PDB file of C-alpha atoms in Angstrom:
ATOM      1  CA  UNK M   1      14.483   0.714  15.484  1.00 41.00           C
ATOM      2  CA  UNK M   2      11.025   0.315  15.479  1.00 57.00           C
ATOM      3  CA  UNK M   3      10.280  -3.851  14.825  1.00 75.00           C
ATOM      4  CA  UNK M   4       7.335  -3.077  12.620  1.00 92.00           C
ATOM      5  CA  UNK M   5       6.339  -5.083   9.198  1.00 96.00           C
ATOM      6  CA  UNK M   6       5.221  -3.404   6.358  1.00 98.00           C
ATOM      7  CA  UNK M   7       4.560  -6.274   3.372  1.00 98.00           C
ATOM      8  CA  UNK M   8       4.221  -5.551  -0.341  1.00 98.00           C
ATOM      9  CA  UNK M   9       3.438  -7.347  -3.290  1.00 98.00           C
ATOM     10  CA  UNK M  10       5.541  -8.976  -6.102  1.00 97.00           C
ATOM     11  CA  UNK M  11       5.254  -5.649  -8.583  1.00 96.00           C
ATOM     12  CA  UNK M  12       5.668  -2.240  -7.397  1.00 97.00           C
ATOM     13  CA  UNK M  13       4.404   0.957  -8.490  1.00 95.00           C
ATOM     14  CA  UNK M  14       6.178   4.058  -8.653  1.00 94.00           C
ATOM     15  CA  UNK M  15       4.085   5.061  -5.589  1.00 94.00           C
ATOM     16  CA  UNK M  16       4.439   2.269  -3.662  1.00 96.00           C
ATOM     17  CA  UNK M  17       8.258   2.750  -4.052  1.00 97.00           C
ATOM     18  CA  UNK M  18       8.140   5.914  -2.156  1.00 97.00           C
ATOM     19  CA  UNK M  19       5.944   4.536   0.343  1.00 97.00           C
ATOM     20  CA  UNK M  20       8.894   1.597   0.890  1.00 98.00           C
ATOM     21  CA  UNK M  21      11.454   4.473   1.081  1.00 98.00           C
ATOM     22  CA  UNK M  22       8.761   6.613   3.939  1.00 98.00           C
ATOM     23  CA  UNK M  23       8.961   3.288   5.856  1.00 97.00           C
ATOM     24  CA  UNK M  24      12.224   2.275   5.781  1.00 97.00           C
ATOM     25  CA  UNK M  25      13.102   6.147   7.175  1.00 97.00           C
ATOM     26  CA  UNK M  26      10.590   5.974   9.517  1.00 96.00           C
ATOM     27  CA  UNK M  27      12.790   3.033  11.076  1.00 96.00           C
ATOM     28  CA  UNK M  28      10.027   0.297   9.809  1.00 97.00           C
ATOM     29  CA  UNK M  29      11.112  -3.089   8.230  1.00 97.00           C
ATOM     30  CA  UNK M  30       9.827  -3.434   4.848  1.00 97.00           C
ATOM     31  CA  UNK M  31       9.008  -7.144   3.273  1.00 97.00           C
ATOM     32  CA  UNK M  32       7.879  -7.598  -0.241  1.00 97.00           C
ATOM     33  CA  UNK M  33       7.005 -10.484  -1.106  1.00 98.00           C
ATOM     34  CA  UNK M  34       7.893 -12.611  -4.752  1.00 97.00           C
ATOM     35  CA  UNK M  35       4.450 -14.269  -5.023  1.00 97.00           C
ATOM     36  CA  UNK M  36       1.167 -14.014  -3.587  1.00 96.00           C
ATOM     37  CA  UNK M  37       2.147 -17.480  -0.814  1.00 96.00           C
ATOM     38  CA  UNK M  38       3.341 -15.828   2.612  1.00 96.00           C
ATOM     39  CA  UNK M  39       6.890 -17.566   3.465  1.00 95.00           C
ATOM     40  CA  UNK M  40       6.586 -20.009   7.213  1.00 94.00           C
ATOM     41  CA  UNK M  41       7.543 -17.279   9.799  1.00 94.00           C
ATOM     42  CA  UNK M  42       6.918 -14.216   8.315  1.00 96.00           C
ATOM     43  CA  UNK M  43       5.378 -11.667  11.006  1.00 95.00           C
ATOM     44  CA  UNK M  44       4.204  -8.656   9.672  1.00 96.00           C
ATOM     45  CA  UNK M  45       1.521  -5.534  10.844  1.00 96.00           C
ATOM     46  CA  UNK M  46       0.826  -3.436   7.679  1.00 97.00           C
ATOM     47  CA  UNK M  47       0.212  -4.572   3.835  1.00 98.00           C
ATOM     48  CA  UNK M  48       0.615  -1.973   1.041  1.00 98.00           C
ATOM     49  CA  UNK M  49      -1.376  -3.461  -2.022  1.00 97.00           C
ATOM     50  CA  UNK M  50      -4.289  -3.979  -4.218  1.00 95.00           C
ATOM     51  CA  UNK M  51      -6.840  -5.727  -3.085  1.00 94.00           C
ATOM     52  CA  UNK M  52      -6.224  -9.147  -5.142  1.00 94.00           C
ATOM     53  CA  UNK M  53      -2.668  -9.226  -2.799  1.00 96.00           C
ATOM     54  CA  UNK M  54      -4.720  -8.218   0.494  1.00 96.00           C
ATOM     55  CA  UNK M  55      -6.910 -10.265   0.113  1.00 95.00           C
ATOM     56  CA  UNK M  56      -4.543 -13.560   0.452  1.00 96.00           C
ATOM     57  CA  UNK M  57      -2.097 -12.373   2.692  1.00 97.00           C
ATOM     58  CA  UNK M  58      -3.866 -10.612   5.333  1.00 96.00           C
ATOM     59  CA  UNK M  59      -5.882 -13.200   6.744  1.00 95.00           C
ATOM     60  CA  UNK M  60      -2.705 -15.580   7.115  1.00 96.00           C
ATOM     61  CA  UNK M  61      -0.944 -12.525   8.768  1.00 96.00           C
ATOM     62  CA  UNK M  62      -3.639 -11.547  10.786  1.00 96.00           C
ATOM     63  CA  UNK M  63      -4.374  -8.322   9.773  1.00 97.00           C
ATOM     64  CA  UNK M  64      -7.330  -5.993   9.315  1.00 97.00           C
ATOM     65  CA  UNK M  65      -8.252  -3.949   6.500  1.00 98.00           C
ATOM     66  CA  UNK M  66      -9.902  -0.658   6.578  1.00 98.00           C
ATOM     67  CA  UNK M  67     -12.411   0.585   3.724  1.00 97.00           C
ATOM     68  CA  UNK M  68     -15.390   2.734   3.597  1.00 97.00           C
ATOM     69  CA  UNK M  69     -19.182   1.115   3.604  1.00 97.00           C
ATOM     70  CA  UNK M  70     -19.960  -0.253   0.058  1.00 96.00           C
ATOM     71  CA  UNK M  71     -22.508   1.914  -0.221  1.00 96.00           C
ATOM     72  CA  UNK M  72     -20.761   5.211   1.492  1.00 97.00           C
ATOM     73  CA  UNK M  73     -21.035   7.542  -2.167  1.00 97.00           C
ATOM     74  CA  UNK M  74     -24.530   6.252  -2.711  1.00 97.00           C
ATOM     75  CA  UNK M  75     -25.835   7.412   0.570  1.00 97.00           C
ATOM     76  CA  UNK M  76     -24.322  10.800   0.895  1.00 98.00           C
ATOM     77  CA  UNK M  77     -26.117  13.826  -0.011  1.00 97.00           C
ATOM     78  CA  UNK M  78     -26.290  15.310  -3.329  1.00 96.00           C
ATOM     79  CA  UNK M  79     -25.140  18.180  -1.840  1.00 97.00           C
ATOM     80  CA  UNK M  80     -21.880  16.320  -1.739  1.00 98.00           C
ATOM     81  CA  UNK M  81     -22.098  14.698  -4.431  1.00 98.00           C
ATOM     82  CA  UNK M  82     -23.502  17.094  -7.562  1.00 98.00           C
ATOM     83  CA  UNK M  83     -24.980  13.636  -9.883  1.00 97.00           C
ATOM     84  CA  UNK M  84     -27.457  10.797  -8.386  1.00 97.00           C
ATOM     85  CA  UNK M  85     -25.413   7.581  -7.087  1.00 97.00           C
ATOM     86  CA  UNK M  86     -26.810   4.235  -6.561  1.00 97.00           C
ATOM     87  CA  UNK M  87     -25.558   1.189  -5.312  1.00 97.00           C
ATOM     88  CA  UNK M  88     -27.111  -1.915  -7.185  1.00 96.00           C
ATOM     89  CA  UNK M  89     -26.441  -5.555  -7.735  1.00 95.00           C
ATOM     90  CA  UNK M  90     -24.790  -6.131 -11.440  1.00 94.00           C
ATOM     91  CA  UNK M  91     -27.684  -7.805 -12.722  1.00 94.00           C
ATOM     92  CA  UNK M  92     -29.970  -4.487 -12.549  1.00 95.00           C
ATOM     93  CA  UNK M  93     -27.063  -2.410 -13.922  1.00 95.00           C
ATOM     94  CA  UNK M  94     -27.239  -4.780 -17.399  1.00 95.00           C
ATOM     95  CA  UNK M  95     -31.065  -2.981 -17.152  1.00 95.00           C
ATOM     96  CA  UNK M  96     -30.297   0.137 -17.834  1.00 95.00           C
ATOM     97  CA  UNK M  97     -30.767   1.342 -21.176  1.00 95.00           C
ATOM     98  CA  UNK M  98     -29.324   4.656 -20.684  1.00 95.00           C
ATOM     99  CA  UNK M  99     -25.419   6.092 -20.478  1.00 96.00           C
ATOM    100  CA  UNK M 100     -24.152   5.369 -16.751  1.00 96.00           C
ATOM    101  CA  UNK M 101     -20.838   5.639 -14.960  1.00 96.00           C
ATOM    102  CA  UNK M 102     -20.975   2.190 -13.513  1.00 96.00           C
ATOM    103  CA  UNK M 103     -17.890   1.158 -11.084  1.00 95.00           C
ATOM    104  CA  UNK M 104     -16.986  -1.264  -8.313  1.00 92.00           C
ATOM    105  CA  UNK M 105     -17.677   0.080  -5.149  1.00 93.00           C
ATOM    106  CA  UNK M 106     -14.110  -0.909  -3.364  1.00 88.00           C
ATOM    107  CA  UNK M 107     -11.989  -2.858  -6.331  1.00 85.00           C
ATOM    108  CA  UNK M 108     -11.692  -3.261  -9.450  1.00 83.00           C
ATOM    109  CA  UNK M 109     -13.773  -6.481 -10.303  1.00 86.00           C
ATOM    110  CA  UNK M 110     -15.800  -4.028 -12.828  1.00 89.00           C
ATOM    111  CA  UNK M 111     -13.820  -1.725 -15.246  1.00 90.00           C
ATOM    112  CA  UNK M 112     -15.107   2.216 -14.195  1.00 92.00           C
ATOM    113  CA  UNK M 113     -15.734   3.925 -16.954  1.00 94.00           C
ATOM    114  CA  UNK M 114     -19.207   5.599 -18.909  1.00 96.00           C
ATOM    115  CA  UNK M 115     -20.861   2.585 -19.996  1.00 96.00           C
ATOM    116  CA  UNK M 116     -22.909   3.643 -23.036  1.00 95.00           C
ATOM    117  CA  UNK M 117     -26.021   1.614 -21.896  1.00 95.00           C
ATOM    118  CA  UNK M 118     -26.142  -1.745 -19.088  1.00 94.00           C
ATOM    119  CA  UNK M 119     -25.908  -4.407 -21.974  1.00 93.00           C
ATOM    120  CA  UNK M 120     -21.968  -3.475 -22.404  1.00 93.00           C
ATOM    121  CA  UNK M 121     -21.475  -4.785 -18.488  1.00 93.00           C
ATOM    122  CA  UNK M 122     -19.664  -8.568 -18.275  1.00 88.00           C
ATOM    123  CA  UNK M 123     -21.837 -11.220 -18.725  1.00 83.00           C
ATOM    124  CA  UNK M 124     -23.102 -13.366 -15.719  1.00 71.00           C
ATOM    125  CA  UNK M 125     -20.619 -16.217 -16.723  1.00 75.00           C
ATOM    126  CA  UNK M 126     -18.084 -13.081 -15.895  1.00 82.00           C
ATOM    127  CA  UNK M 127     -19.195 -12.140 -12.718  1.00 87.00           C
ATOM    128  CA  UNK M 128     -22.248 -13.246 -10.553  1.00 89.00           C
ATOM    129  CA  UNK M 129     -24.781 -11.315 -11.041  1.00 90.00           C
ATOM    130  CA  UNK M 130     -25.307 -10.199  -7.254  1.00 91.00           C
ATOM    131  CA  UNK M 131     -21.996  -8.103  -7.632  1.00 91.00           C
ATOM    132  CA  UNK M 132     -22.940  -4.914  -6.153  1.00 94.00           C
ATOM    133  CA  UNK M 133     -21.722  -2.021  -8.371  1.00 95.00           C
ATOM    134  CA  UNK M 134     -21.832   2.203  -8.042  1.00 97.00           C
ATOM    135  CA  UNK M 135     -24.254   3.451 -11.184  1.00 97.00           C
ATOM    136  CA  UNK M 136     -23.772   7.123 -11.370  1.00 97.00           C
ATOM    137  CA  UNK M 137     -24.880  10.072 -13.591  1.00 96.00           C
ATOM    138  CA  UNK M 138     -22.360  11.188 -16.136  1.00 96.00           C
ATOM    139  CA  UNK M 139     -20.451  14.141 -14.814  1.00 97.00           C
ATOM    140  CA  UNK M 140     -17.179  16.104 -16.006  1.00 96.00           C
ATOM    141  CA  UNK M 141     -14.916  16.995 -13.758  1.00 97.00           C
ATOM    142  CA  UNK M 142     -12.346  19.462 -14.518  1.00 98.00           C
ATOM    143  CA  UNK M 143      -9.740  18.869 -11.471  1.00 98.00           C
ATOM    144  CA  UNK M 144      -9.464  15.956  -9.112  1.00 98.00           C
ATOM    145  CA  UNK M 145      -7.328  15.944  -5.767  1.00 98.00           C
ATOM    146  CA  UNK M 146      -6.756  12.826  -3.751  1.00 98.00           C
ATOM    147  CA  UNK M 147      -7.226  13.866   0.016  1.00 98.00           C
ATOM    148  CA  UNK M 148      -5.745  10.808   2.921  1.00 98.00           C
ATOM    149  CA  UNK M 149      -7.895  11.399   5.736  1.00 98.00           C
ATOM    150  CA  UNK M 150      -7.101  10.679   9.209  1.00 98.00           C
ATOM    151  CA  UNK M 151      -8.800  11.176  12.568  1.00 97.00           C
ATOM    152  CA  UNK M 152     -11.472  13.495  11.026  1.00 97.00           C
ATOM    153  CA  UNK M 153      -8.827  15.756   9.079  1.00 98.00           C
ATOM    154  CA  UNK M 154      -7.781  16.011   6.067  1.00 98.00           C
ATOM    155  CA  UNK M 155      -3.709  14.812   6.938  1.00 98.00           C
ATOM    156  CA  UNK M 156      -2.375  14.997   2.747  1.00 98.00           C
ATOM    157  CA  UNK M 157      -3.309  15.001  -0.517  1.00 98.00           C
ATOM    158  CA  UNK M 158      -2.833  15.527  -3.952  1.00 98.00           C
ATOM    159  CA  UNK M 159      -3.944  16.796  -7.562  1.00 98.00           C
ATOM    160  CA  UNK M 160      -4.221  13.947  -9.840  1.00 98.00           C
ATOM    161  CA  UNK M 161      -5.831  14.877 -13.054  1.00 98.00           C
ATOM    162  CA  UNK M 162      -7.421  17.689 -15.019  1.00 98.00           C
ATOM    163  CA  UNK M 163     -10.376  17.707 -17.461  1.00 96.00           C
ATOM    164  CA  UNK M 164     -10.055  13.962 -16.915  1.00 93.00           C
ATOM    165  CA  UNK M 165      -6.133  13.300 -17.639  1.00 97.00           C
ATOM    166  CA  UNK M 166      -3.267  12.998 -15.300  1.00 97.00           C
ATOM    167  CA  UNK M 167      -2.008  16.072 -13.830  1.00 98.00           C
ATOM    168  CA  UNK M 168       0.062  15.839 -10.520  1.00 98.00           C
ATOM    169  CA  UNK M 169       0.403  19.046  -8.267  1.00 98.00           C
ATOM    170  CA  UNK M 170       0.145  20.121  -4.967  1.00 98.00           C
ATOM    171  CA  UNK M 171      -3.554  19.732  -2.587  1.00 98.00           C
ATOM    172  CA  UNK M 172      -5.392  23.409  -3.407  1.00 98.00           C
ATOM    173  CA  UNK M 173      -7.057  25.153  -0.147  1.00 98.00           C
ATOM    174  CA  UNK M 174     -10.306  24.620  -2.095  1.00 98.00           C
ATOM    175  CA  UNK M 175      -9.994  20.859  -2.072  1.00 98.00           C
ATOM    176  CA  UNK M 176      -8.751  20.755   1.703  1.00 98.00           C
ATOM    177  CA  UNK M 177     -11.327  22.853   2.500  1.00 98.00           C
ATOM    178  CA  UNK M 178     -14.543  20.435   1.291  1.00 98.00           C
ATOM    179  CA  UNK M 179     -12.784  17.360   2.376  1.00 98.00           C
ATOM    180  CA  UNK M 180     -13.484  19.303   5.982  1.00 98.00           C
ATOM    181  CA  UNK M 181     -16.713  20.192   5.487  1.00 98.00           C
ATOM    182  CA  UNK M 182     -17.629  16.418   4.054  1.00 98.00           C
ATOM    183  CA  UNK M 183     -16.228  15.358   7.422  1.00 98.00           C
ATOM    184  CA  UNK M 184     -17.665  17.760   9.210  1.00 98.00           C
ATOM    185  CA  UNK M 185     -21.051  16.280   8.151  1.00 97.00           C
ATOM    186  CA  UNK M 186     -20.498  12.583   7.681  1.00 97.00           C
ATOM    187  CA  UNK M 187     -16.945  12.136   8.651  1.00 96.00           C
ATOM    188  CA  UNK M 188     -18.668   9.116  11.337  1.00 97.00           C
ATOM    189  CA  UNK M 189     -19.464   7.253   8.236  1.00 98.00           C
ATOM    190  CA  UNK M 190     -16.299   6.560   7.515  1.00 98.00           C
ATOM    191  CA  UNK M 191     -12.865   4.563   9.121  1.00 98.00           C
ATOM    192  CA  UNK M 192     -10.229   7.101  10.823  1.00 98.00           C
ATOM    193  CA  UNK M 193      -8.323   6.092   8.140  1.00 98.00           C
ATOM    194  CA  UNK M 194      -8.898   6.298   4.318  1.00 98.00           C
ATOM    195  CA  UNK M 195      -8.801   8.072   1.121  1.00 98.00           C
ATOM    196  CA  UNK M 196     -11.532   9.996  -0.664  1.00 98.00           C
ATOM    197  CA  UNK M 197     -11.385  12.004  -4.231  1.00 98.00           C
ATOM    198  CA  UNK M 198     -12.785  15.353  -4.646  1.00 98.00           C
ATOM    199  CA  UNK M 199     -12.982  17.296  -7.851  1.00 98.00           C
ATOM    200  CA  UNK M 200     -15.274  20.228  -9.659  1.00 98.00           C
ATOM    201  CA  UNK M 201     -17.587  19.670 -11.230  1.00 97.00           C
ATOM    202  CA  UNK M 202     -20.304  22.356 -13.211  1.00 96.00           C
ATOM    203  CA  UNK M 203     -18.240  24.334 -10.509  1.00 96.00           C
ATOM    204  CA  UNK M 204     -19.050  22.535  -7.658  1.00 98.00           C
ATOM    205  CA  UNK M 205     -16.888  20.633  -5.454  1.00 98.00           C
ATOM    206  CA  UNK M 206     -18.187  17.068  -5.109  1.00 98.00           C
ATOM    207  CA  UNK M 207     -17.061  13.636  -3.784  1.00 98.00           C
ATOM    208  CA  UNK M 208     -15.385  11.430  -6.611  1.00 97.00           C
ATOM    209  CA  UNK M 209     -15.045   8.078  -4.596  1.00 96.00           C
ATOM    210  CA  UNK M 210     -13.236   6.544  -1.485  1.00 97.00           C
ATOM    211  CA  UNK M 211     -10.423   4.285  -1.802  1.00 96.00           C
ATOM    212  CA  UNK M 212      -8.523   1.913   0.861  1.00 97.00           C
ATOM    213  CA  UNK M 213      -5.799   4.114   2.040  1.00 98.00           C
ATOM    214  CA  UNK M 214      -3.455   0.593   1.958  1.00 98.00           C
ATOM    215  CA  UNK M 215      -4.106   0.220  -1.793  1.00 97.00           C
ATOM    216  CA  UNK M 216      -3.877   3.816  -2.630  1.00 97.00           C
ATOM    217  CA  UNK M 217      -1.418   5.363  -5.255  1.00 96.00           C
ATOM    218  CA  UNK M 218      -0.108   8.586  -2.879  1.00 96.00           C
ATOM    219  CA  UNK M 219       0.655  10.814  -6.352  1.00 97.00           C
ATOM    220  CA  UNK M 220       2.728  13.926  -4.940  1.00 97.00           C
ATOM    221  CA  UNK M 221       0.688  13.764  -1.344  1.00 98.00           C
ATOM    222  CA  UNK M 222       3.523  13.925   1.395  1.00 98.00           C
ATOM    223  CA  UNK M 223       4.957  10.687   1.506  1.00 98.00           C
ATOM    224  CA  UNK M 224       5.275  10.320   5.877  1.00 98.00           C
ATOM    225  CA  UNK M 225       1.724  12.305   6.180  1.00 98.00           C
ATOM    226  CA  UNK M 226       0.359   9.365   3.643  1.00 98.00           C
ATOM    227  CA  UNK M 227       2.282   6.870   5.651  1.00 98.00           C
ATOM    228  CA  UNK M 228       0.534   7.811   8.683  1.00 98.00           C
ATOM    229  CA  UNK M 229      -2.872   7.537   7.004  1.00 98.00           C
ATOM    230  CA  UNK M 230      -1.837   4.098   5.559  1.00 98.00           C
ATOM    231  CA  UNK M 231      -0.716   2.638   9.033  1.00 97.00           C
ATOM    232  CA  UNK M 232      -3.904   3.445  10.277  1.00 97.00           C
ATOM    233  CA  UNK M 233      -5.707   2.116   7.482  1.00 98.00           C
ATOM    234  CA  UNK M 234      -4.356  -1.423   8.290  1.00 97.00           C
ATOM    235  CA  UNK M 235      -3.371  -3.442  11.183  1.00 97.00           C
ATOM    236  CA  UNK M 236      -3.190  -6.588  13.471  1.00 97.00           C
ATOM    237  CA  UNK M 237      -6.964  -6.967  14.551  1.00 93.00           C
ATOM    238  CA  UNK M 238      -6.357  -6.601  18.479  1.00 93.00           C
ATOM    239  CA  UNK M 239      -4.711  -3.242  17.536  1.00 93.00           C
ATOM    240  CA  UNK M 240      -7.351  -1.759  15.370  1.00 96.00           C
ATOM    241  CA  UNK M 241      -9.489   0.815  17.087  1.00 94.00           C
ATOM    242  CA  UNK M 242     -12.982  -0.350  18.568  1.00 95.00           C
ATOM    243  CA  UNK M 243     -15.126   2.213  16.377  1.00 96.00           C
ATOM    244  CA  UNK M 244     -12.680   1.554  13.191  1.00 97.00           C
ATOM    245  CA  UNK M 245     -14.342  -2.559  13.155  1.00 97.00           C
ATOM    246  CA  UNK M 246     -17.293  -2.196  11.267  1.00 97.00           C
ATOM    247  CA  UNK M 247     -15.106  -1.026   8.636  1.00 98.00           C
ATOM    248  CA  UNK M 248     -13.335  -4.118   7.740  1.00 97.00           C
ATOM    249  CA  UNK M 249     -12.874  -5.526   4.366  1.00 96.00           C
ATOM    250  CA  UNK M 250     -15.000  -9.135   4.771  1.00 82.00           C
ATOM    251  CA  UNK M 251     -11.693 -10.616   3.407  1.00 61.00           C
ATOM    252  CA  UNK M 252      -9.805  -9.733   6.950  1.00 41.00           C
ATOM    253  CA  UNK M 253      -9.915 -12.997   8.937  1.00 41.00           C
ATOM    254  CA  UNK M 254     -11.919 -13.381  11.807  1.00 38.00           C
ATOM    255  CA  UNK M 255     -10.020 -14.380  14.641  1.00 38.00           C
ATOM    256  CA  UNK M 256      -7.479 -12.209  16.143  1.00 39.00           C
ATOM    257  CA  UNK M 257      -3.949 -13.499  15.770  1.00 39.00           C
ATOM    258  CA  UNK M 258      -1.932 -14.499  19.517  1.00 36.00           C
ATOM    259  CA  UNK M 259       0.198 -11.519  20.385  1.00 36.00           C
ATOM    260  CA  UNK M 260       3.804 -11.438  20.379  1.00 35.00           C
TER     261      UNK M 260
END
């Protein structure tokens, strides 16, 4: 049996349940921990969480996290994106005078939704105000797919929603088929492992966001295909891939832990 450590949080989704259950076949030991302290002893590879859980565990485990650039969506090219994206710090965004999808670029410290102008944005006694956030034009789109990519290819994925509520079905060739060409053209700004959305919109296929593969809700992706993807996506420092280190979350620590 393969001695492996996967560790997850106190509260479980439905998704991460599944993910438990595509480790635990895979022959992987699976950990999950009651609170956020890591128990004397505990030696452990892989984390499947949110961020607020990564964040305190990882370093005491030793383990990196992958995620894209914070900037990734803003600097890709409209042609992939269909709507202008900019990465600013929080106190700009309470500028704007002017409807704005305005989101955290890699957790949820800021709510995502249409913020009606930048005034409605937490106050600096909130958040500081250097917070870097994603403003982008207001766009509808009318399906969304959740694509895990791995080594340049897209390895799963999903359909999550439609006209903008949840709708779970199987990846569409369509969807498969940009998440290619978006790699195709900037796959090298991105880890070898991690999550991006897709969807239509004005009936064009456009990049949504990326998301951490290890804090990623798999929907009805296949559950060993998104396992792979998540493995990658997180790992004991020394056993990360050279090209895959400019890619970790500033919360990873930054000393590699002593091998076994």
């Amino acid at each position: 049996m393969d001695n492996t450590t996967l560790v997850l949080p106190p509260r479980l989704t439905a998704s991460a349940r599944t993910m438990r259950e595509a480790a635990r076949e895979r022959g992987l030991s699976t950990e999950q921990l009651p609170t956020f302290q890591v128990p004397p002893g505990l030696r452990a590879e892989h984390i499947h969480a949110g961020p607020s859980f990564a964040d305190v565990v990882a370093p005491v485990l030793g383990i990196a996290l992958l995620q894209a650039p914070e900037d990734w969506l803003a600097r890709l090219p409209r042609a992939f994106t269909q709507r202008d994206i900019t990465l600013m710090p929080l106190r700009q965004a309470r500028e704007l005078r002017r409807p704005a999808f305005i989101k955290s670029p890699n957790d949820k410290r800021i709510r995502a939704m249409v913020y009606t102008d930048g005034s409605r944005l937490p106050e600096a006694d909130e958040i500081d105000a250097e917070t870097p956030v994603l403003v982008s034009d207001v766009v509808e789109f009318t399906v969304e797919y959740r694509l895990y990519l791995l080594d340049g290819t897209v390895h799963t994925g999903s359909r999550y929603a439609e006209h903008g509520r949840l709708s779970v079905g199987p990846l569409s060739q369509d969807a498969s088929a940009f998440g290619t060409d978006l790699l195709s053209a900037c796959g090298t700004t991105l880890p070898s492992a991690i999550v991006v959305d897709v969807g239509r919109t004005d009936g064009q296929w456009a990049a949504i966001e990326a998301n951490a593969a290890w804090a990623s809700g798999m929907y009805s992706a296949d559950p060993q295909r998104a396992l792979d993807v998540l493995l990658r996506s997180t790992g004991l420092i020394e056993s990360m891939p050279a090209d895959d280190h400019r890619f970790f979350r500033h919360s990873s620590p930054p000393a590699v832990r002593s091998a076994r």
